[in-house]
Amino acid sequence: MKATIEYNSRKIEIDVSKPIDISIAIDVSKQNVNAWYLDDPKIFPEEVDGENISVENGAVVNFNSIHFNPHSHITHTECVGHITEKVHSVNQNLKHYFHLAELITIAPIEVDGDLVIATKQLKMALRNKKRDAVVIRTLPNLTDKKSMKYSNTNPTYLLEETAVFLKEKGIKHLLVDLPSVDKEKDEGKLLAHNAFWNTDGALRMDATITEFIYVPNEVTDGEYLLNLMVAPFENDATPSKPILYKINK
């Protein structure tokens, strides 16, 4: 099933029957991805009058509650409200859901003992391409990214100047397969978050950062149409389901 979309006077054709899901789900049946020093997420049947409400237990429906934090346990999309005193809602500020995206694969480099994504790497990968979104897949790209316990591991992050480059290039939506674009322990500086959202100037209210994605190895680098779907929570961050569609040439 094919669809044609007009984008800045350009016609883009995609096959909507071939979505590429790059989200990580909460799955309590196995080890779940986790960061920021929290316990694992929980999905459990609610109890009413001392009985668990589940079909297995004799009820007519399953009636589960879910306990999780979007920053710690699942693919999530956040807006500038993540780091401002006023908690702006990503659900209110993300108003468009289809974006022209470039998928790039980056091997982080070592700087002062940390693994980082540097500006020169993104400049080489993006060159003069005009995109709304950038999807960054880091190497090595093992499936354990979907179940990694990231707390106290000092994962890869973006340099401040790298986030500045993305902002100045006009990238509105940044997607990474990391728990954060910033260093795990940076004394609260959040340099990349602040740079990308331009907190020293006019806030980029419609810009988003999506963390904890996973892009399978068989998906090739290049141009895609991104459908950035978010759950309707009025919060700085919300679970999301980014979908890529290969653009037919």
XYZ file of C-alpha atoms in Angstrom:
249
model
C 0.000 0.000 0.000
C 1.715 3.151 -1.201
C 1.171 6.792 -0.340
C 2.466 9.987 -1.921
C 3.162 12.972 0.305
C 4.004 16.503 -0.823
C 6.925 17.972 1.089
C 8.173 21.468 0.159
C 6.992 21.047 -3.445
C 8.614 17.591 -3.568
C 6.531 14.437 -3.919
C 7.626 11.620 -1.610
C 6.391 8.069 -2.112
C 6.399 5.546 0.742
C 5.037 2.061 1.246
C 2.898 2.348 4.374
C 2.658 -1.445 4.593
C 6.394 -1.570 5.457
C 6.862 0.434 8.660
C 10.183 0.258 10.505
C 9.465 0.463 14.222
C 12.475 1.898 16.107
C 10.873 2.016 19.547
C 11.679 -0.070 22.616
C 8.620 -1.315 24.486
C 8.120 -1.965 28.177
C 8.159 -5.756 28.523
C 8.097 -7.008 32.103
C 8.296 -10.631 30.945
C 12.047 -10.140 30.437
C 14.817 -7.734 31.374
C 13.661 -4.254 30.482
C 15.813 -1.319 29.431
C 16.492 0.866 32.460
C 18.342 4.044 33.461
C 18.507 6.736 36.134
C 18.676 4.475 39.188
C 15.030 3.411 39.316
C 13.540 -0.037 39.868
C 12.155 -1.921 36.892
C 8.714 -0.997 35.515
C 5.705 -2.952 36.710
C 2.534 -4.158 34.994
C 0.101 -5.769 37.409
C -3.641 -6.540 37.736
C -5.504 -4.147 39.985
C -7.061 -5.524 43.128
C -10.711 -4.867 44.042
C -12.276 -6.296 47.196
C -9.209 -8.412 47.728
C -9.305 -10.039 44.274
C -6.973 -9.527 41.319
C -8.918 -8.365 38.263
C -7.674 -10.747 35.572
C -9.333 -13.315 33.346
C -6.911 -15.917 34.665
C -8.242 -15.238 38.156
C -11.888 -15.525 37.082
C -12.683 -11.925 36.135
C -14.310 -11.092 32.797
C -11.527 -8.657 31.818
C -7.858 -8.030 32.348
C -7.435 -4.729 34.214
C -3.748 -3.922 34.543
C -2.065 -0.857 35.946
C 1.375 0.194 34.753
C 4.067 1.814 36.895
C 6.932 3.315 34.916
C 8.963 6.440 34.222
C 9.256 7.472 30.562
C 12.847 8.682 30.999
C 13.934 5.393 32.549
C 11.978 2.556 31.000
C 10.828 3.124 27.424
C 11.371 4.996 24.173
C 10.233 8.521 24.956
C 10.034 11.947 23.382
C 10.670 15.080 25.414
C 10.421 18.824 24.875
C 12.128 21.802 26.487
C 9.812 21.385 29.485
C 12.170 18.618 30.584
C 14.702 21.216 31.771
C 12.672 24.401 32.412
C 11.058 25.514 35.653
C 7.706 25.600 33.922
C 6.795 22.081 32.856
C 5.869 22.530 29.210
C 4.012 19.573 27.721
C 5.438 17.683 24.770
C 1.873 16.672 23.919
C 0.984 20.344 23.413
C 4.147 21.454 21.630
C 4.620 18.605 19.155
C 2.019 19.549 16.570
C 3.293 17.778 13.438
C 4.036 14.077 13.254
C 5.596 13.450 9.836
C 9.151 14.651 9.256
C 11.884 14.169 6.685
C 14.643 12.333 8.550
C 18.180 11.156 7.946
C 19.357 7.942 9.586
C 23.081 7.998 10.308
C 25.370 5.489 12.012
C 28.104 6.862 14.251
C 31.013 5.132 15.972
C 31.569 7.248 19.105
C 35.040 8.625 19.679
C 36.912 8.886 22.975
C 37.382 12.333 24.532
C 38.836 12.670 28.029
C 37.975 9.078 28.812
C 34.339 9.338 27.647
C 32.703 8.057 24.483
C 31.062 10.961 22.667
C 29.387 11.943 19.411
C 31.424 14.788 17.951
C 30.455 17.596 15.602
C 32.829 16.549 12.833
C 31.130 13.141 12.676
C 27.703 14.662 12.107
C 29.057 17.163 9.590
C 30.511 14.319 7.546
C 27.308 12.293 7.742
C 24.840 15.095 7.023
C 26.893 17.383 4.757
C 24.492 19.816 3.062
C 21.362 17.692 3.462
C 18.223 19.521 4.573
C 16.291 17.463 7.111
C 13.703 17.994 9.843
C 15.011 15.118 11.935
C 18.188 13.157 12.539
C 18.150 9.556 13.775
C 21.481 8.507 15.295
C 22.415 4.826 15.555
C 25.605 4.257 17.549
C 28.120 1.443 17.210
C 28.351 -1.252 18.330
C 24.660 -1.808 17.612
C 23.871 -4.898 19.671
C 20.371 -6.020 20.604
C 21.251 -5.657 24.285
C 20.417 -1.963 23.825
C 16.816 -3.107 24.318
C 17.545 -4.519 27.783
C 20.584 -2.590 29.001
C 20.883 -1.443 32.620
C 22.464 1.964 32.022
C 22.714 3.331 35.559
C 26.302 4.082 36.589
C 27.755 3.036 33.206
C 28.627 6.514 31.812
C 27.038 5.898 28.378
C 27.906 7.711 25.155
C 26.616 11.286 24.903
C 26.697 14.338 22.604
C 29.178 17.152 23.008
C 27.647 20.579 23.600
C 29.053 21.867 20.305
C 27.418 18.933 18.527
C 23.996 19.945 19.840
C 24.707 23.534 18.804
C 25.520 22.321 15.294
C 22.216 20.422 15.070
C 20.279 23.458 16.294
C 22.002 25.777 13.820
C 21.393 23.298 11.008
C 17.675 23.552 11.730
C 17.166 20.021 13.034
C 13.870 20.027 14.950
C 13.790 16.403 16.052
C 16.769 14.466 17.377
C 16.457 10.720 17.970
C 19.193 8.702 19.697
C 19.670 5.122 20.892
C 21.050 6.407 24.200
C 19.489 7.058 27.618
C 20.379 10.744 27.255
C 22.057 13.206 24.921
C 24.050 14.385 27.946
C 26.655 12.792 30.184
C 25.163 10.660 32.949
C 26.816 12.664 35.732
C 27.591 16.238 34.663
C 26.736 18.222 37.823
C 23.358 19.132 36.326
C 24.806 21.132 33.438
C 22.824 19.291 30.723
C 24.903 21.052 28.092
C 23.508 19.266 25.040
C 19.870 19.575 26.158
C 20.290 23.299 26.826
C 22.119 23.902 23.556
C 19.617 22.000 21.406
C 16.622 23.783 22.956
C 18.411 27.157 22.989
C 17.640 27.943 26.632
C 19.889 31.028 26.503
C 17.643 32.599 23.864
C 14.261 31.972 22.261
C 13.179 28.537 23.425
C 12.699 25.988 20.651
C 9.273 24.914 21.861
C 8.562 22.705 18.851
C 11.901 20.870 18.980
C 12.048 17.401 20.528
C 14.576 14.853 21.703
C 13.705 11.157 21.548
C 15.842 8.747 23.563
C 16.036 4.952 23.900
C 15.378 4.088 20.273
C 16.754 0.962 18.628
C 17.428 0.779 14.881
C 18.053 -2.786 13.613
C 21.301 -3.373 11.736
C 19.523 -4.336 8.526
C 18.044 -0.832 8.212
C 20.420 1.111 5.968
C 21.534 4.689 6.518
C 19.779 7.273 4.414
C 16.634 9.320 3.957
C 13.333 8.280 5.535
C 9.950 9.680 6.347
C 9.579 9.684 10.125
C 6.219 9.321 11.838
C 6.826 10.479 15.407
C 3.845 9.252 17.406
C 3.529 10.140 21.089
C 1.192 9.021 23.857
C -1.174 11.810 24.986
C 0.337 12.628 28.386
C 0.466 16.289 29.427
C 4.048 16.035 30.635
C 7.568 17.108 29.687
C 8.113 13.632 28.226
C 5.882 10.844 27.041
C 6.280 7.320 25.660
C 6.601 7.418 21.898
C 6.631 5.128 18.888
C 8.823 6.522 16.113
C 8.276 4.780 12.780
C 10.512 5.099 9.728
C 9.324 4.665 6.138
C 11.829 4.150 3.360
C 11.385 6.711 0.603
C 10.978 5.145 -2.820
C 13.304 6.639 -5.375
